[in-house]
Coordinates of N, CA and C in Angstrom, one line a residue:
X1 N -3.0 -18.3 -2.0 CA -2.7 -17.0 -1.4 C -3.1 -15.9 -2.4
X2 N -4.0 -15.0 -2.1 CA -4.2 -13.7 -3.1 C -4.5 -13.0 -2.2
X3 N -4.0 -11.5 -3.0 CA -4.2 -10.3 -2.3 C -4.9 -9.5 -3.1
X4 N -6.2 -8.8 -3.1 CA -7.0 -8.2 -4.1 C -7.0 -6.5 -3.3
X5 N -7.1 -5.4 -4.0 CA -6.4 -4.3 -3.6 C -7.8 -3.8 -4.9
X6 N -8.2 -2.9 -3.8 CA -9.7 -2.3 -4.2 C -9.6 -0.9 -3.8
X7 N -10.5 0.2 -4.1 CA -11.3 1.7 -3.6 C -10.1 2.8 -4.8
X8 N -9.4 2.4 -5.7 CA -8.8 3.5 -6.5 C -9.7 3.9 -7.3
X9 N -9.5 4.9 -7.8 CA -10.4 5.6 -8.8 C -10.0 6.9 -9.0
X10 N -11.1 7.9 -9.5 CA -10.4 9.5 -10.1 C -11.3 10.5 -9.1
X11 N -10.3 11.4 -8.5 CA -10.7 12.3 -7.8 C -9.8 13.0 -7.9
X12 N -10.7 14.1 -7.4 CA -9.7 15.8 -7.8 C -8.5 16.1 -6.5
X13 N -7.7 16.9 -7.1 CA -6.2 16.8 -6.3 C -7.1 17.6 -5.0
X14 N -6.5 17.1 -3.8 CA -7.4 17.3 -2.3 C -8.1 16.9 -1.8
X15 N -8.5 15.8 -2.6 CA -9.6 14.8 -2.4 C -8.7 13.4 -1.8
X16 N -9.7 12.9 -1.5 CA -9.5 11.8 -0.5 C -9.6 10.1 -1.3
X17 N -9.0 9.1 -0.6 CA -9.3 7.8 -0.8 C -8.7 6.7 -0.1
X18 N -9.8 5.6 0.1 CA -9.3 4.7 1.0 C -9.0 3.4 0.3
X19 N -7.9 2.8 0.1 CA -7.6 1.5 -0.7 C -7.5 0.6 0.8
X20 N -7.9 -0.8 0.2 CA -8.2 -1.8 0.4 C -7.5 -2.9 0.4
X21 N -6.9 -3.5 0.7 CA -6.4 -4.8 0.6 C -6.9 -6.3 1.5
X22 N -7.4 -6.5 0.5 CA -8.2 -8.1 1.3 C -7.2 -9.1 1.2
X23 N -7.0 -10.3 1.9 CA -6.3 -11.1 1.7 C -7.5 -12.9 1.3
X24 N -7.1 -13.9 0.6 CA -8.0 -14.7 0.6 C -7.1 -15.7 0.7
X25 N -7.4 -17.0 1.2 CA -6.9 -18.4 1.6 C -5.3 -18.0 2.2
X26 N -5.1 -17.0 3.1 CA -4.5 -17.1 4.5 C -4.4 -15.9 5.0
X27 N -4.0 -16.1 6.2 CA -4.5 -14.7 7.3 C -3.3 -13.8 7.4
X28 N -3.6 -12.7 7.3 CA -2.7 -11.5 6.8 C -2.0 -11.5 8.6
X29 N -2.4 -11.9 9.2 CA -2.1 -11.5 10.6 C 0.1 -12.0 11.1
X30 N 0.6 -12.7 10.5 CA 1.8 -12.7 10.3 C 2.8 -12.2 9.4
X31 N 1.8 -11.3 8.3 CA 3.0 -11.0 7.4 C 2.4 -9.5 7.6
X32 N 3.9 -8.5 7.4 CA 4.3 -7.3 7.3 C 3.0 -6.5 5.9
X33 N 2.6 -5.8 5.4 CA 1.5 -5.7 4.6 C 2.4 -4.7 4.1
X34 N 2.9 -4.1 2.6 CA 3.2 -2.8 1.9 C 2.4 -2.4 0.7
X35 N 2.4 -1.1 0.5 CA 1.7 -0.5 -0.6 C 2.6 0.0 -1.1
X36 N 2.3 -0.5 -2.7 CA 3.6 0.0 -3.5 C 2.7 1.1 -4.6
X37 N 3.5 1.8 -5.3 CA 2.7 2.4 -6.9 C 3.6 2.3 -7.8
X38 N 3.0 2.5 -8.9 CA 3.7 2.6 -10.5 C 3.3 3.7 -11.1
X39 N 4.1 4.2 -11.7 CA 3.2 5.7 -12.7 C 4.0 5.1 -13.8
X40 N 3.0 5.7 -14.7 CA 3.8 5.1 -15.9 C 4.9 5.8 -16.6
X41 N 6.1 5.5 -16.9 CA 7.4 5.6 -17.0 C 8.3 5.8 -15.6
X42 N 8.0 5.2 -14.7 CA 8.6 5.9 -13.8 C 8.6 4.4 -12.6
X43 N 9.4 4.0 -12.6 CA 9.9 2.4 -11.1 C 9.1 2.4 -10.7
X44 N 8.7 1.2 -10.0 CA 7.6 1.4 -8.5 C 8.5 1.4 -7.4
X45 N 7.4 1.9 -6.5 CA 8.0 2.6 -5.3 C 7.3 2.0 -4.2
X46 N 8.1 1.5 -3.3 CA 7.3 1.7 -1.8 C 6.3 2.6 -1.4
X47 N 5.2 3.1 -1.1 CA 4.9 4.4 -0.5 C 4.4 4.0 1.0
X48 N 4.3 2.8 1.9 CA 3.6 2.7 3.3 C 3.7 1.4 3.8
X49 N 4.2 0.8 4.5 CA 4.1 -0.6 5.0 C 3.7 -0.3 6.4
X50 N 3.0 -1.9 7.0 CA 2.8 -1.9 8.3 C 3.1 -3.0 8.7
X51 N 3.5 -3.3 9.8 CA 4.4 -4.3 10.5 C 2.7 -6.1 10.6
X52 N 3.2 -6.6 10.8 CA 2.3 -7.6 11.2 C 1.3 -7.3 12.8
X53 N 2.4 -6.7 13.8 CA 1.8 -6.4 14.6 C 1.2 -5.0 15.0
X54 N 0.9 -4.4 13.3 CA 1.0 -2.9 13.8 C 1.6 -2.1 14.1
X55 N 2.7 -2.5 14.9 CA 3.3 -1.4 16.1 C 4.4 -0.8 15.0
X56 N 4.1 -1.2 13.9 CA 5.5 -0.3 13.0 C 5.2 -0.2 12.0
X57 N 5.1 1.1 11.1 CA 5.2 1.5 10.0 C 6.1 2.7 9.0
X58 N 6.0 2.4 8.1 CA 6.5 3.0 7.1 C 6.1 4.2 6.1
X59 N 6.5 5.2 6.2 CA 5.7 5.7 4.6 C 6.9 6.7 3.9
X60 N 6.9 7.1 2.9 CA 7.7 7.5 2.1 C 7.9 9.1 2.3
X61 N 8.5 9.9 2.3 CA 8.7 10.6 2.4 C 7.4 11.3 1.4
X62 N 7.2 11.4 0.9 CA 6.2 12.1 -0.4 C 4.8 12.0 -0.1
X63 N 4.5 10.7 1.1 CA 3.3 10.9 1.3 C 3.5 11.0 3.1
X64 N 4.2 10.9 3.8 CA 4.4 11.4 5.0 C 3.4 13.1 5.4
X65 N 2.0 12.5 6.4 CA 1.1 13.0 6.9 C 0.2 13.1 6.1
X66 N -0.1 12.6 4.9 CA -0.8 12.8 3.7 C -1.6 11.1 3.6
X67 N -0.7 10.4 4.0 CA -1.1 9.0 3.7 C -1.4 8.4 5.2
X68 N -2.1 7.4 5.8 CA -2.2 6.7 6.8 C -2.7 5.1 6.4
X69 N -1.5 3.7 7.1 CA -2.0 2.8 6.8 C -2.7 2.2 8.1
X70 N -3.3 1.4 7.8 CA -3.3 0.8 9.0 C -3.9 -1.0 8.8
X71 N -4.7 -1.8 9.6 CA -5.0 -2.8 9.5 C -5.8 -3.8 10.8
X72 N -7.1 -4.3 10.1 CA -7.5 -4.7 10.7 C -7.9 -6.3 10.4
X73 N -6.8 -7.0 11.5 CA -6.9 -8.4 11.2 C -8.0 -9.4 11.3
X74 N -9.1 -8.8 12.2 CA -10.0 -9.4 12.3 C -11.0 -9.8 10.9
X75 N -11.1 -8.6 10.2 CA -11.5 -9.0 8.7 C -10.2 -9.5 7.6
X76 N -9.0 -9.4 8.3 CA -7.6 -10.1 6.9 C -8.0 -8.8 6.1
X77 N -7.7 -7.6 6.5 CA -7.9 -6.7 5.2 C -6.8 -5.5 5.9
X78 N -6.2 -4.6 5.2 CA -5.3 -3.5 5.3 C -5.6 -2.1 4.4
X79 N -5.8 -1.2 5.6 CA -6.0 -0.1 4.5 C -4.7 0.7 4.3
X80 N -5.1 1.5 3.3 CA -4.4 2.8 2.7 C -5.2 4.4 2.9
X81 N -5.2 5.1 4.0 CA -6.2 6.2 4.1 C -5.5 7.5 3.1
X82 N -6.1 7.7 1.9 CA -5.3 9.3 1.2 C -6.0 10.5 1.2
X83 N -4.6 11.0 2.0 CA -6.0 12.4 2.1 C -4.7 13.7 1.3
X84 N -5.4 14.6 1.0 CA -4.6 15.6 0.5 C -4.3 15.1 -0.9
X85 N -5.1 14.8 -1.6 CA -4.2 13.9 -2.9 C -3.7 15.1 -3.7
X86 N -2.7 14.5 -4.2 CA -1.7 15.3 -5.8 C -2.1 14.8 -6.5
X87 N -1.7 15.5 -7.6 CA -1.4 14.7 -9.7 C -0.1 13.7 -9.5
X88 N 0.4 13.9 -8.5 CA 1.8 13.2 -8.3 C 1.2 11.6 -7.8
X89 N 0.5 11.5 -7.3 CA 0.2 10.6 -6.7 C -1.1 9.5 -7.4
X90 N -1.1 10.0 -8.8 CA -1.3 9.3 -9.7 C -1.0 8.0 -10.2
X91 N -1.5 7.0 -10.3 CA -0.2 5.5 -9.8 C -1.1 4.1 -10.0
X92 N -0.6 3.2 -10.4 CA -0.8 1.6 -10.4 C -0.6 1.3 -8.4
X93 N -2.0 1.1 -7.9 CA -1.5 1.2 -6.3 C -1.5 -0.3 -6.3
X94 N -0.3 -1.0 -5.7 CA -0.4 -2.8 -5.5 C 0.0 -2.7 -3.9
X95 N -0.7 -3.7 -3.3 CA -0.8 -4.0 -2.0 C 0.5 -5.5 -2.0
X96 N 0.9 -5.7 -1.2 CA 1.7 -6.9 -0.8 C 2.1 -7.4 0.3
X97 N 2.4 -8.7 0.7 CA 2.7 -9.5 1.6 C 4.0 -9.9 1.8
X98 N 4.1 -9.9 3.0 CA 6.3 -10.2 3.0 C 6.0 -11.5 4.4
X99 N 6.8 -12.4 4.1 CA 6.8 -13.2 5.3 C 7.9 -12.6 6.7
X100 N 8.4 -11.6 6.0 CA 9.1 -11.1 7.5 C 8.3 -10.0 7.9
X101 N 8.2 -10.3 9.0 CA 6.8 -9.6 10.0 C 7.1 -7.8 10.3
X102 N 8.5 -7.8 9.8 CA 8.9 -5.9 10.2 C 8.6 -5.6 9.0
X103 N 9.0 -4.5 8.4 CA 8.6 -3.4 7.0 C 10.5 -3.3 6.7
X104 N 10.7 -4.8 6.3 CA 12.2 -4.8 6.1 C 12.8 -3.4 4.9
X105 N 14.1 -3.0 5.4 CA 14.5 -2.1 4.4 C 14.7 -3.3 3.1
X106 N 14.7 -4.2 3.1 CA 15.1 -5.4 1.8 C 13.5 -5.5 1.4
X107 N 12.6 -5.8 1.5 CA 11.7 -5.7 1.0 C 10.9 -4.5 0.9
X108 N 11.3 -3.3 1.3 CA 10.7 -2.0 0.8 C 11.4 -1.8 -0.9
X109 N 12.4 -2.1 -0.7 CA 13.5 -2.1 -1.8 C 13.4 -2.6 -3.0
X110 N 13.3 -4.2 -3.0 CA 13.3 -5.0 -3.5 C 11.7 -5.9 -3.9
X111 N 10.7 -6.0 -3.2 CA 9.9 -6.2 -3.0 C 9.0 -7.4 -2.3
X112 N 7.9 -7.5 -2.2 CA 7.5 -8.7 -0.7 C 7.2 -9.8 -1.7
X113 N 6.8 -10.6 -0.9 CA 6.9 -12.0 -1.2 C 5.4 -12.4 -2.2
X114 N 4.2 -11.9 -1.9 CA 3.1 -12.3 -2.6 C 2.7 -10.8 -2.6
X115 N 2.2 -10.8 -4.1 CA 1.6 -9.5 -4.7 C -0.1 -9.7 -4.8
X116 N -1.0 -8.8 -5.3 CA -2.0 -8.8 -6.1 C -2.2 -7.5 -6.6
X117 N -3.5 -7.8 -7.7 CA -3.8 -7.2 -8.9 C -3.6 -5.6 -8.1
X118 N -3.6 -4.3 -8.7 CA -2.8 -3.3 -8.6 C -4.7 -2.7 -8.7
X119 N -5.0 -1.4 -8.7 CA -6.1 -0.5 -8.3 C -5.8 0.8 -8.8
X120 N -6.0 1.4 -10.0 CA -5.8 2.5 -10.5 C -6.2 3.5 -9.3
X121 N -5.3 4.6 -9.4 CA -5.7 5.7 -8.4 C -5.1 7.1 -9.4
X122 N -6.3 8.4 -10.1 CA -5.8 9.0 -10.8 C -6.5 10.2 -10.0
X123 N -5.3 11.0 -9.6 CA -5.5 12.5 -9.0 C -5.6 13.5 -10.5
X124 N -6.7 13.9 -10.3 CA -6.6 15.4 -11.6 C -6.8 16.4 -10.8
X125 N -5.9 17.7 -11.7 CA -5.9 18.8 -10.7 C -6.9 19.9 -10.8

């Protein structure tokens, strides 16, 4: 099971970016998909989950209309669409897997079941 979490990089605050999450040796199509961040000194956080079947998501108050996830199972991959970016929004981005198929409040919280490698994403203003 890996999750590889790709497209961060440095762009200016209002500037856009699309992160990536591929999945390799099983199909993303039953598990719930979340995007978490880390800034350094500061917890990671939830910022966007999407349900297994799509029909439900999540995003954080901070990036609510700013952020859109979505996912297309036919390639096993999940995006992150950022638009409007901040210096706030500066962050270690990790993509992850939860075997419960909703955007549980316990695994927003706590965190999903299979991680991968994280995708720098640095807003300058």
């Amino acid at each position: 099971v890996q999750l590889q979490a790709s497209g961060g990089g440095l762009v200016q605050a209002g500037g856009s970016l699309r992160l990536s999450c591929a999945a390799s040796g099983f199909t993303l199509d039953y598990f719930a998909i979340g995007w978490f961040r880390q800034a350094p000194g500061k917890e990671r956080e939830a910022v966007s989950c999407i349900s297994s079947s799509g029909g439900s998501t999540y995003y954080a108050d901070s990036v609510k209309g700013r952020f859109t996830i979505s996912r297309d199972n036919a390639v096993n991959t999940v995006y992150l669409q950022m638009n409007r970016l901040k210096p706030e929004d500066t962050a270690v981005y990790y993509c992850a897997a939860d075997t419960n198929p909703g955007c549980s409040d316990y695994a927003l919280t706590y965190g999903m079941d299979y991680w991968g490698k994280g995708t720098q994403v640095t807003v300058s203003s």
